[in-house]
mmCIF file of C-alpha atoms in Angstrom:
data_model
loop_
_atom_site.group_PDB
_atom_site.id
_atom_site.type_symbol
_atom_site.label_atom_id
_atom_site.label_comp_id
_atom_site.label_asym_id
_atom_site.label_seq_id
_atom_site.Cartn_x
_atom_site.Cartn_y
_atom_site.Cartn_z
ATOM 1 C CA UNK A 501 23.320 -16.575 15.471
ATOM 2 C CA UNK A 502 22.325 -13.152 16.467
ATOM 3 C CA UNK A 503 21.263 -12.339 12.780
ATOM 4 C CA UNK A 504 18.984 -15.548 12.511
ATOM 5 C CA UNK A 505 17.375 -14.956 15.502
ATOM 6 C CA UNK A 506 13.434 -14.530 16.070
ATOM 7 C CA UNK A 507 12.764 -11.247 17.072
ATOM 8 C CA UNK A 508 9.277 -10.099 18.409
ATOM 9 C CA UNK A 509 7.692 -6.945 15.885
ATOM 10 C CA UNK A 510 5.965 -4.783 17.857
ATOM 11 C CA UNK A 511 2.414 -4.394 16.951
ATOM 12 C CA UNK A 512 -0.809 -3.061 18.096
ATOM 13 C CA UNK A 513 -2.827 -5.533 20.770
ATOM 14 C CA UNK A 514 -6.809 -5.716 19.078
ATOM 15 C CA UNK A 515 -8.142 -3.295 21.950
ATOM 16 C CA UNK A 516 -4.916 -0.468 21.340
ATOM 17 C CA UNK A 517 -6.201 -0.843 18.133
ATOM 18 C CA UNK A 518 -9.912 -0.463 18.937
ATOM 19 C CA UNK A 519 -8.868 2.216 21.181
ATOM 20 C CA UNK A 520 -6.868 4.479 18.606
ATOM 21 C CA UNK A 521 -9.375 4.391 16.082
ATOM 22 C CA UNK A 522 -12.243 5.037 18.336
ATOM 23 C CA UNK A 523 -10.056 8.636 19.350
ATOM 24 C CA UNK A 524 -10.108 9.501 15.585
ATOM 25 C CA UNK A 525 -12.189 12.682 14.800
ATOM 26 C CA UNK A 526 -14.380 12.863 11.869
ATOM 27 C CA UNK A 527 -15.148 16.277 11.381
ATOM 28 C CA UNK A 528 -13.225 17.339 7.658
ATOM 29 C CA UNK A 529 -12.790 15.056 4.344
ATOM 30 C CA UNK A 530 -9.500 14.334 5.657
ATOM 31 C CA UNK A 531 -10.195 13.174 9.071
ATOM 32 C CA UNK A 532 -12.666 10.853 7.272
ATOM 33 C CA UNK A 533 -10.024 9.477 4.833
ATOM 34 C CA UNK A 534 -7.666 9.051 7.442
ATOM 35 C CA UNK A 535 -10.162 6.977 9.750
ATOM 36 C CA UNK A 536 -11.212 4.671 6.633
ATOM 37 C CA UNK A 537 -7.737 3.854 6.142
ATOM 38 C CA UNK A 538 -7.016 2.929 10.034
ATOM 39 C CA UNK A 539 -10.591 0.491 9.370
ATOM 40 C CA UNK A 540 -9.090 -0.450 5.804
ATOM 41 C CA UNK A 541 -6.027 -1.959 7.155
ATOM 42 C CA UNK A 542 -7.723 -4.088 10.226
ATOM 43 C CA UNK A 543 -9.756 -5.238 7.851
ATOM 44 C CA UNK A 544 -7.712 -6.535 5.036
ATOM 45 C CA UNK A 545 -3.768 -5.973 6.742
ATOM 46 C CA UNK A 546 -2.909 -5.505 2.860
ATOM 47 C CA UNK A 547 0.667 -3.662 3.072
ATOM 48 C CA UNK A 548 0.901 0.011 2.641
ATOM 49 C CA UNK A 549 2.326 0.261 -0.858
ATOM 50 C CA UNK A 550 -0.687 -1.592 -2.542
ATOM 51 C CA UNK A 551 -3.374 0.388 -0.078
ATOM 52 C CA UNK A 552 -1.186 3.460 -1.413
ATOM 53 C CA UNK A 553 -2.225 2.605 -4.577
ATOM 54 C CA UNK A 554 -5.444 1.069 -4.669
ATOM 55 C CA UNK A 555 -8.592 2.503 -6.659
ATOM 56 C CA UNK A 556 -12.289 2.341 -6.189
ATOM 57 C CA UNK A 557 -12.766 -0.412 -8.757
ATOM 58 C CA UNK A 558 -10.474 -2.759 -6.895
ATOM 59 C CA UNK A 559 -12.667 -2.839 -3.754
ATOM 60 C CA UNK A 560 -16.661 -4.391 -3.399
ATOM 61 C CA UNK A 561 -17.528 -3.517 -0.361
ATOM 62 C CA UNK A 562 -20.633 -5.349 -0.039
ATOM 63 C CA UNK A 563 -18.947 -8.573 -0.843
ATOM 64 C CA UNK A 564 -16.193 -7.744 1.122
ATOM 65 C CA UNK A 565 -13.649 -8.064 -1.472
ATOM 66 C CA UNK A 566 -10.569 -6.228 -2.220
ATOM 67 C CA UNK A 567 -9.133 -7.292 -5.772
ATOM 68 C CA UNK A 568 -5.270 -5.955 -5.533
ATOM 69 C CA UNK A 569 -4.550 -6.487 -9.313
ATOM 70 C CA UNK A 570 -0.870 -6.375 -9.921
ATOM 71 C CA UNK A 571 -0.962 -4.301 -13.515
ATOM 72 C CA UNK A 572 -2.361 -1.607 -11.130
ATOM 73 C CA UNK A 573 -1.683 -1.746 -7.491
ATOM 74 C CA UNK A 574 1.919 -1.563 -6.424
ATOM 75 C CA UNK A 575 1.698 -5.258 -4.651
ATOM 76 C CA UNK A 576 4.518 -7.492 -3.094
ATOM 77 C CA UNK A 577 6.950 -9.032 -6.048
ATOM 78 C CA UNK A 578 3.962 -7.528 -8.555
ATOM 79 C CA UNK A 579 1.797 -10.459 -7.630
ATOM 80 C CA UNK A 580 -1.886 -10.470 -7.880
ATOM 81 C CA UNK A 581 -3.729 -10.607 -4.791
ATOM 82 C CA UNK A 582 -7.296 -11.141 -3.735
ATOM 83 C CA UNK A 583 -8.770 -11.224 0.050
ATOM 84 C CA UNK A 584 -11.975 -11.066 1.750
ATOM 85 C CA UNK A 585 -12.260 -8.531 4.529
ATOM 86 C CA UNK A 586 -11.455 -9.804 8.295
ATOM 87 C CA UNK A 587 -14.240 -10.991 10.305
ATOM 88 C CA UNK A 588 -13.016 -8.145 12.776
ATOM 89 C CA UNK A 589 -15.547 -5.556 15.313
ATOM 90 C CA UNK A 590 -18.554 -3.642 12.407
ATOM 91 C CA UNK A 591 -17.479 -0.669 13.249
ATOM 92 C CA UNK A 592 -14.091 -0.847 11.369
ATOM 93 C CA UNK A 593 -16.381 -2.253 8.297
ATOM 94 C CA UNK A 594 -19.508 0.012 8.735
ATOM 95 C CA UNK A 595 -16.339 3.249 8.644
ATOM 96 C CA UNK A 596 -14.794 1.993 5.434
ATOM 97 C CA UNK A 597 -18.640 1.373 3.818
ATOM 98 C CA UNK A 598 -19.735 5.182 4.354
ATOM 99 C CA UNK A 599 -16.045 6.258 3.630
ATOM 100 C CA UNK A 600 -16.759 4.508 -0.155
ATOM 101 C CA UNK A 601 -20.481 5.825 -0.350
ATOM 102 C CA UNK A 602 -19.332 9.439 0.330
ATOM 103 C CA UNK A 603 -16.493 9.249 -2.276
ATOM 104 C CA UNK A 604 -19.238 7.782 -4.802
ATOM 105 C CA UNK A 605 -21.917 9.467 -4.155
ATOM 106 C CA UNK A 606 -21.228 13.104 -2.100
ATOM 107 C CA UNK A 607 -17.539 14.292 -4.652
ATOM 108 C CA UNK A 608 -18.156 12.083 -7.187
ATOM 109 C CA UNK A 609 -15.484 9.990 -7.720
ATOM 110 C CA UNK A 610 -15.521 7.176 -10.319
ATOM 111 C CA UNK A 611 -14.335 3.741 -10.308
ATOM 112 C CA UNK A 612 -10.760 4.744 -11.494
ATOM 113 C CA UNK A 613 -10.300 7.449 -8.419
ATOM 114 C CA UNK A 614 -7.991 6.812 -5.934
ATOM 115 C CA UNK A 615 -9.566 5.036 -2.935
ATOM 116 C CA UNK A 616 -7.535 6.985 -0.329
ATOM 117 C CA UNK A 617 -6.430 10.276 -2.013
ATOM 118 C CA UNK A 618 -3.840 12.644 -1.583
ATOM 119 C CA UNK A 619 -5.091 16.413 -1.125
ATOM 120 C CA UNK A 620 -5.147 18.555 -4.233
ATOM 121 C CA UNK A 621 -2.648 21.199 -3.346
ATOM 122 C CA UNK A 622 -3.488 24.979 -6.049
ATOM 123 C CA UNK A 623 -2.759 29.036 -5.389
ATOM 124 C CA UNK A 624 -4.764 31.124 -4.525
ATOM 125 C CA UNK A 625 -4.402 34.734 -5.160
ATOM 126 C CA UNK A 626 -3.052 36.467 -2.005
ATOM 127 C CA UNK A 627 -2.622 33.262 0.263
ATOM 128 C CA UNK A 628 0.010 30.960 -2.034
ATOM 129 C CA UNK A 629 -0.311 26.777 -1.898
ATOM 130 C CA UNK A 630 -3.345 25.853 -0.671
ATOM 131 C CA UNK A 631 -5.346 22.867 0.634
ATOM 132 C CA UNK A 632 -7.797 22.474 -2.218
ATOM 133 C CA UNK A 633 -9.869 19.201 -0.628
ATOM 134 C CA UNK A 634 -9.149 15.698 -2.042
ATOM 135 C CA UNK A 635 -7.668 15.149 -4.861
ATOM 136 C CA UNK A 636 -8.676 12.056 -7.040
ATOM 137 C CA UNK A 637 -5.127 10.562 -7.437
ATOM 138 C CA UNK A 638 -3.661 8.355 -5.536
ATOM 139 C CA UNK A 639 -0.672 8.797 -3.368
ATOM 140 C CA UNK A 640 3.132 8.096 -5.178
ATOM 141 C CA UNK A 641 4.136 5.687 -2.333
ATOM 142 C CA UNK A 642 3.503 4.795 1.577
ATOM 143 C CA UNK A 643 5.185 7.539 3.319
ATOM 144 C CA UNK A 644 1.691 9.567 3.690
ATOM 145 C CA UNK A 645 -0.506 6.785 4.894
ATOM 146 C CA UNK A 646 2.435 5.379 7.769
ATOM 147 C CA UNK A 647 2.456 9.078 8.912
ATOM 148 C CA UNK A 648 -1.134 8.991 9.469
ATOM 149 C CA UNK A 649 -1.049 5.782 11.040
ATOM 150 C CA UNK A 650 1.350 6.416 13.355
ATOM 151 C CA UNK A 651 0.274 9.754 14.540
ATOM 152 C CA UNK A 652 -2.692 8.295 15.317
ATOM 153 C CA UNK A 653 -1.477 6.087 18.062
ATOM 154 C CA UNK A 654 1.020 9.171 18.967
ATOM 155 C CA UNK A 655 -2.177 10.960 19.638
ATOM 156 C CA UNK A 656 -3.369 8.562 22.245
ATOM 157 C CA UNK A 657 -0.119 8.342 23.351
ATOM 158 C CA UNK A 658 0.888 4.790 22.498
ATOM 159 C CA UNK A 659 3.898 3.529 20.865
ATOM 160 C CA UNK A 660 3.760 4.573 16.596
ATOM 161 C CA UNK A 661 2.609 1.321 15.321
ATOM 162 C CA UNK A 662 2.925 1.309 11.480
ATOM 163 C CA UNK A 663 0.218 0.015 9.142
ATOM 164 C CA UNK A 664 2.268 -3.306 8.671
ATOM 165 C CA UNK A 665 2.289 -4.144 12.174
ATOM 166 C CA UNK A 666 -1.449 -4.974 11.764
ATOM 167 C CA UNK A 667 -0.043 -7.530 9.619
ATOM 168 C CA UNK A 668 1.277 -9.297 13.158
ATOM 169 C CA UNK A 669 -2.062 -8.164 15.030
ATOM 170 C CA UNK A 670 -4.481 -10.086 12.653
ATOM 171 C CA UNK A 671 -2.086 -13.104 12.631
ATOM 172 C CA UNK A 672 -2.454 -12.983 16.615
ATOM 173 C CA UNK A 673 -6.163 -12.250 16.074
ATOM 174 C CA UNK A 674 -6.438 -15.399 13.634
ATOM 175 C CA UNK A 675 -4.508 -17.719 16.342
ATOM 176 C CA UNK A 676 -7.111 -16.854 18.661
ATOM 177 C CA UNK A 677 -10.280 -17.185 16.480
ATOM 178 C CA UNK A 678 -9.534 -20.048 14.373
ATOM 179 C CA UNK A 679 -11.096 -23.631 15.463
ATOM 180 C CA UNK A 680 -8.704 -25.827 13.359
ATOM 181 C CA UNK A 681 -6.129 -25.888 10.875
ATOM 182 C CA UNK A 682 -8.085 -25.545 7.849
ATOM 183 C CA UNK A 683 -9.561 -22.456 9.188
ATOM 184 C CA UNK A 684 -6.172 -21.114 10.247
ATOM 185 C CA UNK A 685 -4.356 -22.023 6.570
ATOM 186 C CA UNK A 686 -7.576 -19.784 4.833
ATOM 187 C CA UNK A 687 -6.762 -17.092 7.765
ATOM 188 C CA UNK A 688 -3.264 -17.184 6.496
ATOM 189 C CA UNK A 689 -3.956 -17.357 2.983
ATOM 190 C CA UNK A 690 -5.892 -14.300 3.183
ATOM 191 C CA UNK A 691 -3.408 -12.334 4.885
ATOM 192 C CA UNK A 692 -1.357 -13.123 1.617
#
């Protein structure tokens, strides 16, 4: 009995949320990354392994479209996956639109970039491994983006929510926004 039973998963409330991403700086490349990825996942809740691996051609922002094509992005049981974004607060969407401009159109990434890249690590003489800026590869798995994900609530001192908790905190969100069945099944349907 103690195995089957219904535990509660911690996860962010939609104002801790709000909150934590509203603390995040924006002053390097990084801290702008890191912010898009906080919107990214309230928008979509897509798990970490297929964020981890997604490119700039599987996202249209202005549609609000993500298209997590299995032959590419590491999904759950290599499924194919497509979602509209959340109707959740602008501000996470207007973050993750300029985050995609100024990959596009400030470093010049192309469509088969990584959408959230790792840095690109190189010597230089006299001062060893060094922070290069962003590389244009993606990362090789999750680790990286839960780290930033949790720190960020560390850093306003709440609990370390992980990326998949938002998972639980749009389902909550959808319970509470959706007028009738059919809405909640497409809620639920687009959560994957």
């Amino acid at each position: 009995r103690i195995a089957h039973t219904k535990r509660d998963i911690p996860h962010p409330t939609m104002e801790q949320a709000a909150h934590a991403f509203q603390a995040m700086p924006e002053a390097t490349d990084f801290d702008k990354r890191d912010k898009a990825l906080f919107a990214f996942f309230m928008l979509t809740g897509a798990r970490d392994g297929a964020v981890a691996s997604l490119k700039l051609k599987h996202i249209n922002v202005e549609l609000g479209h993500v298209y997590q094509d299995a032959r590419e992005v590491k999904t759950k049981n290599s499924k194919t996956i497509e979602c509209q974004f959340f109707p959740v607060d602008q501000v996470y969407h207007d973050v993750f639109k300029a985050w995609v401009s100024y990959l596009i159109e400030d470093k010049l990434f192309g469509l088969d970039d990584a959408l959230f890249p790792k840095a690109k690590i190189g010597v230089v003489k006299g001062q060893g491994f060094t922070n290069l800026g962003l590389s244009q590869d993606c990362y090789a798995n999750s680790g990286p983006l839960n780290k930033i994900i949790r720190d960020t609530f560390a850093n306003v001192q709440m609990r370390q929510f992980t990326p998949h908790s938002f998972r639980k905190t749009l389902t909550k969100y959808g319970d509470q926004v959706c007028d009738s069945m059919l809405d909640w099944k497409a809620w639920s349907m687009n959560l994957g």
